[in-house]
Amino acid sequence: RKGSVIITGASSGLGLATAKALAESGKWHVVMACRDFLKAEKAARSVGMSRENYTVMHLDLASLDSVRQFVDNFKRSGRPLDVLVCNAAVYLPTAKEPTFTAEGFELSVGTNHLGHFLLSRILLEDMQKSDYPAKRLIIVGSITGNTNTLAGNVPPKAYLGDLRGLSAGLNGTNTSPMIDGGDFDGAKAYKDSKVCNMLTMQEFHRRYHEETGITFNSLYPGCIATTGLFREHIPLFRLLFPPFQKYITKGYVSEEEAGKRLAQVVSDPSLSKSGVYWSWNKDSASFENQLSQEASDVEKARKVWELSEKLVGLA
Ligand code: NDP
């Protein structure tokens, strides 16, 4: 049978390019888990995906109720779950004030980390039931959360500190909306959320790989300077960022190429090792990359996991 893969945020950018690559391979049925149903449907058609290869299902990661509703709908569809790709993200680099999810968590960490944390934790059970031989759970990471790289050293840097803001609920009322308890910074909140994504992937690997055989991976697909991720940035940035990445840093990658890379992490037999953060070199060959000290801190991963469980109501 065809593999069955859920991709969050498949209505644009990397998620859409990956959905297209997998649908075209003829080996996958893609469940596009998106907050804007119509946009996702139009996006799928605009890239020429044929009807039998995809299903759009509503998911708003900025609401834990919506996450639970999505899981119910998915279960009711009767489809098996072979691979889950946590791809959706928001990036709010120019926001002066924090905004919040339905439950009152700062929006970047609430969407990118906590929404996906709940989703992947509850769907793990469904994945365990699938008879697919190569089950995978993938959480998209980023170089920007890794302070062992040049890009990761552009301020404001990712830093989770002692997690005091996360433990207080990230709600920004009496407490800080930032994980480390500091003042709100939208760009930093995004980077922090990506560190949480990479820590979560490793914690999943430590807790569940041996028992379930599921492969847990993260990746940095390259700088896809043209996606909607930068939609909130100032116009001059949006104009100069793609050529800067193309000609100066040479880290630029097209949406199509990035989609092929993530599709490899979904289905390529040679990328089956668990607990890996994949990256690609300039010849587009994949390699196991090193994470920064903070993004590979075992103790921090455990604490982020436990605090997140409390916030999303799993503990
Ligand atoms: P896009 O903005 O193009 O795509 C983000 C997707 O997330 C969209 O489909 C968006 O939906 C969706 N989304 C946002 N909020 C929610 C929500 N509350 N519920 C459900 N879906 C939501 O960005 P990219 O394709 O660039 O980003 C995809 C991933 O790649 C992210 O994890 C990002 O961190 C990562 N990444 C991107 C890099 C880049 O250079 N662009 C580099 C490294 C990593 P909608 O279409 O409705 O807005």
Tab-separated table of C-alpha atoms and ligand atoms in Angstrom:
chain	number	residue	atom	x	y	z
A	1	ARG	CA	0.000	0.000	0.000
A	2	LYS	CA	0.898	3.678	-0.273
A	3	GLY	CA	2.475	5.332	2.755
A	4	SER	CA	0.317	7.747	4.683
A	5	VAL	CA	1.984	10.956	5.858
A	6	ILE	CA	0.659	13.960	7.765
A	7	ILE	CA	2.419	17.278	7.044
A	8	THR	CA	1.524	20.305	9.163
A	9	GLY	CA	1.615	23.693	7.425
A	10	ALA	CA	1.487	22.141	3.958
A	11	SER	CA	-0.302	25.178	2.510
A	12	SER	CA	2.914	26.992	1.589
A	13	GLY	CA	6.701	26.976	1.440
A	14	LEU	CA	8.571	23.876	2.564
A	15	GLY	CA	5.453	21.948	3.595
A	16	LEU	CA	3.790	22.413	0.208
A	17	ALA	CA	6.972	21.567	-1.733
A	18	THR	CA	7.360	18.384	0.340
A	19	ALA	CA	3.709	17.423	-0.142
A	20	LYS	CA	4.136	17.860	-3.882
A	21	ALA	CA	7.356	15.810	-4.028
A	22	LEU	CA	5.797	12.950	-2.034
A	23	ALA	CA	2.501	13.009	-3.952
A	24	GLU	CA	4.362	12.921	-7.282
A	25	SER	CA	6.424	9.926	-6.211
A	26	GLY	CA	3.212	7.879	-6.349
A	27	LYS	CA	4.191	6.182	-3.082
A	28	TRP	CA	2.436	8.498	-0.638
A	29	HIS	CA	-0.955	9.820	0.342
A	30	VAL	CA	-0.403	13.227	1.953
A	31	VAL	CA	-2.677	14.559	4.673
A	32	MET	CA	-2.186	18.319	4.552
A	33	ALA	CA	-2.868	19.553	8.105
A	34	CYS	CA	-3.577	23.252	7.647
A	35	ARG	CA	-5.245	26.142	9.434
A	36	ASP	CA	-6.709	27.614	6.228
A	37	PHE	CA	-8.617	24.882	4.429
A	38	LEU	CA	-9.308	26.812	1.232
A	39	LYS	CA	-5.747	28.109	0.932
A	40	ALA	CA	-4.398	24.566	1.296
A	41	GLU	CA	-6.817	23.187	-1.297
A	42	LYS	CA	-5.864	25.937	-3.763
A	43	ALA	CA	-2.157	25.470	-3.019
A	44	ALA	CA	-2.363	21.727	-3.713
A	45	ARG	CA	-4.104	22.373	-7.026
A	46	SER	CA	-1.733	25.177	-7.992
A	47	VAL	CA	1.265	22.848	-7.795
A	48	GLY	CA	-0.588	20.180	-9.773
A	49	MET	CA	-1.172	17.581	-7.047
A	50	SER	CA	-3.835	15.116	-8.122
A	51	ARG	CA	-6.862	14.526	-5.933
A	52	GLU	CA	-6.220	10.900	-5.099
A	53	ASN	CA	-2.822	11.778	-3.620
A	54	TYR	CA	-3.875	14.184	-0.883
A	55	THR	CA	-6.497	15.135	1.710
A	56	VAL	CA	-6.742	18.526	3.398
A	57	MET	CA	-7.686	18.450	7.087
A	58	HIS	CA	-8.120	21.427	9.362
A	59	LEU	CA	-5.504	21.993	12.067
A	60	ASP	CA	-4.742	25.206	13.929
A	61	LEU	CA	-1.661	24.607	16.046
A	62	ALA	CA	-2.323	27.810	17.987
A	63	SER	CA	-5.237	26.055	19.709
A	64	LEU	CA	-4.853	22.840	21.684
A	65	ASP	CA	-8.576	22.138	21.196
A	66	SER	CA	-8.013	22.278	17.463
A	67	VAL	CA	-5.069	19.878	17.803
A	68	ARG	CA	-7.271	17.374	19.653
A	69	GLN	CA	-10.093	17.875	17.145
A	70	PHE	CA	-7.689	17.226	14.273
A	71	VAL	CA	-6.545	13.974	15.880
A	72	ASP	CA	-10.183	12.867	16.296
A	73	ASN	CA	-10.945	13.672	12.662
A	74	PHE	CA	-7.835	11.881	11.499
A	75	LYS	CA	-8.687	8.781	13.544
A	76	ARG	CA	-12.208	8.824	12.125
A	77	SER	CA	-10.827	8.912	8.580
A	78	GLY	CA	-9.545	5.380	9.194
A	79	ARG	CA	-6.192	6.116	7.541
A	80	PRO	CA	-3.098	4.596	9.068
A	81	LEU	CA	-0.349	6.961	10.206
A	82	ASP	CA	3.085	6.028	8.935
A	83	VAL	CA	4.983	9.320	9.023
A	84	LEU	CA	4.277	12.605	10.810
A	85	VAL	CA	6.030	15.792	9.709
A	86	CYS	CA	5.860	18.729	12.141
A	87	ASN	CA	6.658	21.538	9.720
A	88	ALA	CA	4.354	24.520	10.355
A	89	ALA	CA	5.798	27.608	12.002
A	90	VAL	CA	5.271	31.288	12.587
A	91	TYR	CA	8.079	33.837	12.724
A	92	LEU	CA	7.331	37.314	14.073
A	93	PRO	CA	10.628	39.208	13.914
A	94	THR	CA	9.158	42.720	13.863
A	95	ALA	CA	6.439	42.281	16.503
A	96	LYS	CA	6.794	44.874	19.267
A	97	GLU	CA	4.357	43.130	21.585
A	98	PRO	CA	3.742	39.435	22.099
A	99	THR	CA	0.584	37.760	20.777
A	100	PHE	CA	-0.880	34.589	22.215
A	101	THR	CA	-2.447	31.249	21.346
A	102	ALA	CA	-5.984	30.274	22.370
A	103	GLU	CA	-4.611	28.941	25.667
A	104	GLY	CA	-2.560	32.086	26.237
A	105	PHE	CA	0.937	30.901	25.303
A	106	GLU	CA	3.251	33.244	23.418
A	107	LEU	CA	2.381	32.564	19.764
A	108	SER	CA	5.743	31.425	18.313
A	109	VAL	CA	6.608	28.879	20.992
A	110	GLY	CA	2.889	28.068	21.424
A	111	THR	CA	2.468	27.204	17.730
A	112	ASN	CA	5.865	25.899	16.679
A	113	HIS	CA	6.635	23.900	19.815
A	114	LEU	CA	3.638	23.344	22.138
A	115	GLY	CA	1.052	22.690	19.395
A	116	HIS	CA	3.373	20.181	17.741
A	117	PHE	CA	4.341	18.683	21.092
A	118	LEU	CA	0.719	17.791	21.868
A	119	LEU	CA	0.041	16.642	18.300
A	120	SER	CA	3.036	14.332	18.116
A	121	ARG	CA	2.537	12.935	21.601
A	122	ILE	CA	-1.038	11.888	20.904
A	123	LEU	CA	-0.360	10.655	17.387
A	124	LEU	CA	2.530	8.452	18.540
A	125	GLU	CA	-0.041	5.883	19.613
A	126	ASP	CA	-1.544	5.819	16.104
A	127	MET	CA	1.877	5.414	14.571
A	128	GLN	CA	2.565	2.460	16.814
A	129	LYS	CA	-0.528	0.764	15.380
A	130	SER	CA	0.598	1.140	11.769
A	131	ASP	CA	2.188	-1.880	10.096
A	132	TYR	CA	4.357	0.279	7.834
A	133	PRO	CA	7.960	-0.958	7.905
A	134	ALA	CA	9.668	2.461	8.076
A	135	LYS	CA	7.755	4.737	10.444
A	136	ARG	CA	9.164	8.203	11.048
A	137	LEU	CA	8.408	11.257	13.137
A	138	ILE	CA	10.098	14.387	11.835
A	139	ILE	CA	10.276	17.805	13.473
A	140	VAL	CA	11.675	20.557	11.236
A	141	GLY	CA	14.533	22.376	12.982
A	142	SER	CA	16.668	25.304	11.952
A	143	ILE	CA	20.220	26.530	11.837
A	144	THR	CA	19.053	29.716	13.580
A	145	GLY	CA	18.532	27.822	16.836
A	146	ASN	CA	22.069	26.461	16.686
A	147	THR	CA	24.586	28.856	18.200
A	148	ASN	CA	27.473	26.684	16.948
A	149	THR	CA	26.913	28.198	13.473
A	150	LEU	CA	27.420	31.634	11.946
A	151	ALA	CA	23.694	32.099	11.276
A	152	GLY	CA	22.904	30.992	14.811
A	153	ASN	CA	25.146	33.718	16.166
A	154	VAL	CA	23.232	36.622	14.681
A	155	PRO	CA	21.603	38.350	17.665
A	156	PRO	CA	19.191	37.845	19.307
A	157	LYS	CA	20.529	34.338	19.888
A	158	ALA	CA	18.454	31.382	20.968
A	159	TYR	CA	18.728	30.821	24.694
A	160	LEU	CA	16.340	28.884	26.936
A	161	GLY	CA	18.163	29.701	30.186
A	162	ASP	CA	16.739	27.938	33.224
A	163	LEU	CA	13.290	27.679	31.554
A	164	ARG	CA	11.670	29.917	34.165
A	165	GLY	CA	9.292	31.550	31.648
A	166	LEU	CA	8.208	28.186	30.235
A	167	SER	CA	7.631	26.828	33.694
A	168	ALA	CA	5.496	29.898	34.550
A	169	GLY	CA	3.319	29.308	31.457
A	170	LEU	CA	4.647	31.821	28.857
A	171	ASN	CA	1.504	33.870	29.246
A	172	GLY	CA	2.990	37.332	29.527
A	173	THR	CA	0.499	38.569	32.093
A	174	ASN	CA	2.300	38.442	35.415
A	175	THR	CA	5.128	36.450	33.913
A	176	SER	CA	7.402	36.648	30.880
A	177	PRO	CA	6.246	35.464	27.432
A	178	MET	CA	9.788	34.176	26.805
A	179	ILE	CA	11.127	30.742	27.777
A	180	ASP	CA	14.157	32.215	29.575
A	181	GLY	CA	11.996	34.718	31.446
A	182	GLY	CA	13.360	37.754	29.542
A	183	ASP	CA	11.662	40.601	27.666
A	184	PHE	CA	9.644	39.787	24.557
A	185	ASP	CA	11.653	39.462	21.351
A	186	GLY	CA	9.824	37.909	18.390
A	187	ALA	CA	12.938	36.781	16.517
A	188	LYS	CA	14.357	35.156	19.653
A	189	ALA	CA	11.036	33.471	20.451
A	190	TYR	CA	11.158	31.796	17.012
A	191	LYS	CA	14.737	30.600	17.541
A	192	ASP	CA	13.893	29.346	21.028
A	193	SER	CA	10.923	27.433	19.585
A	194	LYS	CA	13.261	25.762	17.078
A	195	VAL	CA	15.612	24.726	19.908
A	196	CYS	CA	12.565	23.161	21.612
A	197	ASN	CA	11.737	21.340	18.340
A	198	MET	CA	15.250	19.875	18.131
A	199	LEU	CA	15.338	18.970	21.849
A	200	THR	CA	11.910	17.315	21.545
A	201	MET	CA	13.043	15.172	18.615
A	202	GLN	CA	16.015	13.884	20.657
A	203	GLU	CA	13.883	13.260	23.747
A	204	PHE	CA	11.427	11.273	21.600
A	205	HIS	CA	14.369	9.265	20.309
A	206	ARG	CA	15.656	8.513	23.818
A	207	ARG	CA	12.244	7.607	25.198
A	208	TYR	CA	10.656	5.764	22.298
A	209	HIS	CA	13.040	4.654	19.568
A	210	GLU	CA	14.058	1.319	21.041
A	211	GLU	CA	10.582	0.425	22.182
A	212	THR	CA	8.735	1.421	18.985
A	213	GLY	CA	11.323	1.206	16.208
A	214	ILE	CA	10.117	4.602	14.987
A	215	THR	CA	12.790	6.862	13.481
A	216	PHE	CA	12.854	10.334	15.058
A	217	ASN	CA	14.617	13.032	13.040
A	218	SER	CA	15.062	16.739	12.632
A	219	LEU	CA	16.636	18.692	9.794
A	220	TYR	CA	17.795	22.005	8.490
A	221	PRO	CA	16.813	22.038	4.824
A	222	GLY	CA	18.904	25.144	3.940
A	223	CYS	CA	17.857	28.766	3.788
A	224	ILE	CA	14.621	28.895	1.783
A	225	ALA	CA	14.696	32.673	1.573
A	226	THR	CA	11.552	32.944	-0.569
A	227	THR	CA	8.933	31.324	1.687
A	228	GLY	CA	6.098	32.955	3.575
A	229	LEU	CA	8.100	32.611	6.790
A	230	PHE	CA	9.514	36.072	6.175
A	231	ARG	CA	6.138	37.662	5.416
A	232	GLU	CA	6.164	39.673	8.657
A	233	HIS	CA	9.600	41.110	7.947
A	234	ILE	CA	10.186	44.690	6.720
A	235	PRO	CA	9.978	45.092	2.905
A	236	LEU	CA	13.677	45.950	2.491
A	237	PHE	CA	14.639	42.729	4.255
A	238	ARG	CA	12.320	40.706	2.061
A	239	LEU	CA	13.872	42.305	-1.027
A	240	LEU	CA	17.506	41.782	-0.044
A	241	PHE	CA	17.383	38.503	1.881
A	242	PRO	CA	17.072	36.077	-1.101
A	243	PRO	CA	19.992	37.556	-3.137
A	244	PHE	CA	22.052	37.873	0.075
A	245	GLN	CA	21.568	34.166	0.775
A	246	LYS	CA	22.111	33.236	-2.872
A	247	TYR	CA	25.309	35.151	-3.565
A	248	ILE	CA	26.901	36.043	-0.222
A	249	THR	CA	26.277	33.237	2.254
A	250	LYS	CA	25.499	30.689	-0.518
A	251	GLY	CA	23.103	29.014	1.907
A	252	TYR	CA	20.122	29.627	-0.397
A	253	VAL	CA	18.002	26.710	-1.455
A	254	SER	CA	14.871	26.782	-3.632
A	255	GLU	CA	11.529	25.666	-2.216
A	256	GLU	CA	11.557	22.766	-4.651
A	257	GLU	CA	15.006	21.556	-3.579
A	258	ALA	CA	14.158	21.978	0.124
A	259	GLY	CA	10.956	19.970	-0.466
A	260	LYS	CA	13.003	17.169	-2.030
A	261	ARG	CA	15.293	17.177	1.007
A	262	LEU	CA	12.447	16.872	3.491
A	263	ALA	CA	10.864	14.204	1.258
A	264	GLN	CA	14.129	12.242	1.592
A	265	VAL	CA	13.890	12.436	5.371
A	266	VAL	CA	10.327	11.081	5.047
A	267	SER	CA	11.027	8.170	2.744
A	268	ASP	CA	14.626	7.600	1.681
A	269	PRO	CA	15.825	4.232	3.015
A	270	SER	CA	19.332	5.639	3.525
A	271	LEU	CA	18.060	8.252	6.008
A	272	SER	CA	16.577	5.772	8.439
A	273	LYS	CA	18.907	6.351	11.414
A	274	SER	CA	17.036	7.773	14.415
A	275	GLY	CA	17.992	10.774	16.545
A	276	VAL	CA	19.693	12.595	13.661
A	277	TYR	CA	19.625	16.282	12.708
A	278	TRP	CA	20.076	16.134	8.923
A	279	SER	CA	21.687	18.835	6.814
A	280	TRP	CA	22.893	18.998	3.204
A	281	ASN	CA	26.226	20.122	1.790
A	282	LYS	CA	26.695	22.345	-1.265
A	283	ASP	CA	26.395	19.342	-3.560
A	284	SER	CA	23.013	18.552	-1.991
A	285	ALA	CA	24.312	15.437	-0.233
A	286	SER	CA	22.809	14.738	3.186
A	287	PHE	CA	24.957	14.428	6.303
A	288	GLU	CA	24.429	14.056	10.057
A	289	ASN	CA	24.962	17.533	11.465
A	290	GLN	CA	26.064	18.602	14.949
A	291	LEU	CA	23.631	20.498	17.141
A	292	SER	CA	24.710	23.344	19.401
A	293	GLN	CA	25.452	22.640	23.037
A	294	GLU	CA	22.065	23.924	24.172
A	295	ALA	CA	20.148	22.148	21.382
A	296	SER	CA	21.719	18.829	22.429
A	297	ASP	CA	21.553	19.300	26.215
A	298	VAL	CA	20.051	16.067	27.563
A	299	GLU	CA	18.960	17.520	30.883
A	300	LYS	CA	17.321	20.533	29.220
A	301	ALA	CA	15.517	18.263	26.760
A	302	ARG	CA	14.032	16.317	29.669
A	303	LYS	CA	12.943	19.486	31.446
A	304	VAL	CA	11.414	21.032	28.308
A	305	TRP	CA	9.529	17.756	27.764
A	306	GLU	CA	8.186	17.656	31.322
A	307	LEU	CA	7.218	21.346	31.466
A	308	SER	CA	5.577	21.086	28.034
A	309	GLU	CA	3.563	18.080	29.212
A	310	LYS	CA	2.149	20.186	32.003
A	311	LEU	CA	1.310	23.130	29.746
A	312	VAL	CA	-0.537	21.044	27.142
A	313	GLY	CA	-2.376	19.006	29.764
A	314	LEU	CA	-0.627	15.656	29.350
A	315	ALA	CA	0.753	15.510	32.891
B	1	NDP	P1	5.894	29.310	5.448
B	1	NDP	O1	5.484	30.516	6.189
B	1	NDP	O2	5.891	29.345	3.958
B	1	NDP	O3	5.049	28.075	5.906
B	1	NDP	C1	4.625	27.934	7.222
B	1	NDP	C2	3.392	27.086	7.257
B	1	NDP	O4	2.961	26.991	8.616
B	1	NDP	C3	2.226	27.678	6.465
B	1	NDP	O5	1.587	26.624	5.798
B	1	NDP	C4	1.344	28.249	7.553
B	1	NDP	O6	-0.029	28.283	7.231
B	1	NDP	C5	1.586	27.227	8.648
B	1	NDP	N1	1.112	27.692	9.949
B	1	NDP	C6	1.450	28.826	10.617
B	1	NDP	N2	0.747	28.920	11.760
B	1	NDP	C7	-0.041	27.823	11.831
B	1	NDP	C8	-1.004	27.360	12.759
B	1	NDP	N3	-1.325	28.054	13.843
B	1	NDP	N4	-1.630	26.186	12.513
B	1	NDP	C9	-1.350	25.481	11.405
B	1	NDP	N5	-0.453	25.867	10.485
B	1	NDP	C10	0.184	27.033	10.688
B	1	NDP	O7	7.373	28.994	5.992
B	1	NDP	P2	8.453	27.863	5.616
B	1	NDP	O8	7.932	26.945	4.602
B	1	NDP	O9	9.734	28.553	5.383
B	1	NDP	O10	8.597	27.125	7.016
B	1	NDP	C11	8.357	25.757	7.181
B	1	NDP	C12	9.313	25.191	8.208
B	1	NDP	O11	10.648	25.335	7.762
B	1	NDP	C13	9.248	25.883	9.572
B	1	NDP	O12	9.316	24.895	10.577
B	1	NDP	C14	10.510	26.736	9.593
B	1	NDP	O13	10.958	26.945	10.902
B	1	NDP	C15	11.437	25.844	8.814
B	1	NDP	N6	12.599	26.487	8.245
B	1	NDP	C16	12.491	27.450	7.275
B	1	NDP	C17	13.624	28.027	6.762
B	1	NDP	C18	13.557	29.073	5.722
B	1	NDP	O14	14.616	29.570	5.345
B	1	NDP	N7	12.393	29.457	5.219
B	1	NDP	C19	14.947	27.603	7.194
B	1	NDP	C20	14.940	26.587	8.199
B	1	NDP	C21	13.807	26.057	8.685
B	1	NDP	P3	-0.684	29.446	6.311
B	1	NDP	O15	-0.352	29.058	4.892
B	1	NDP	O16	-2.122	29.339	6.637
B	1	NDP	O17	-0.039	30.731	6.723
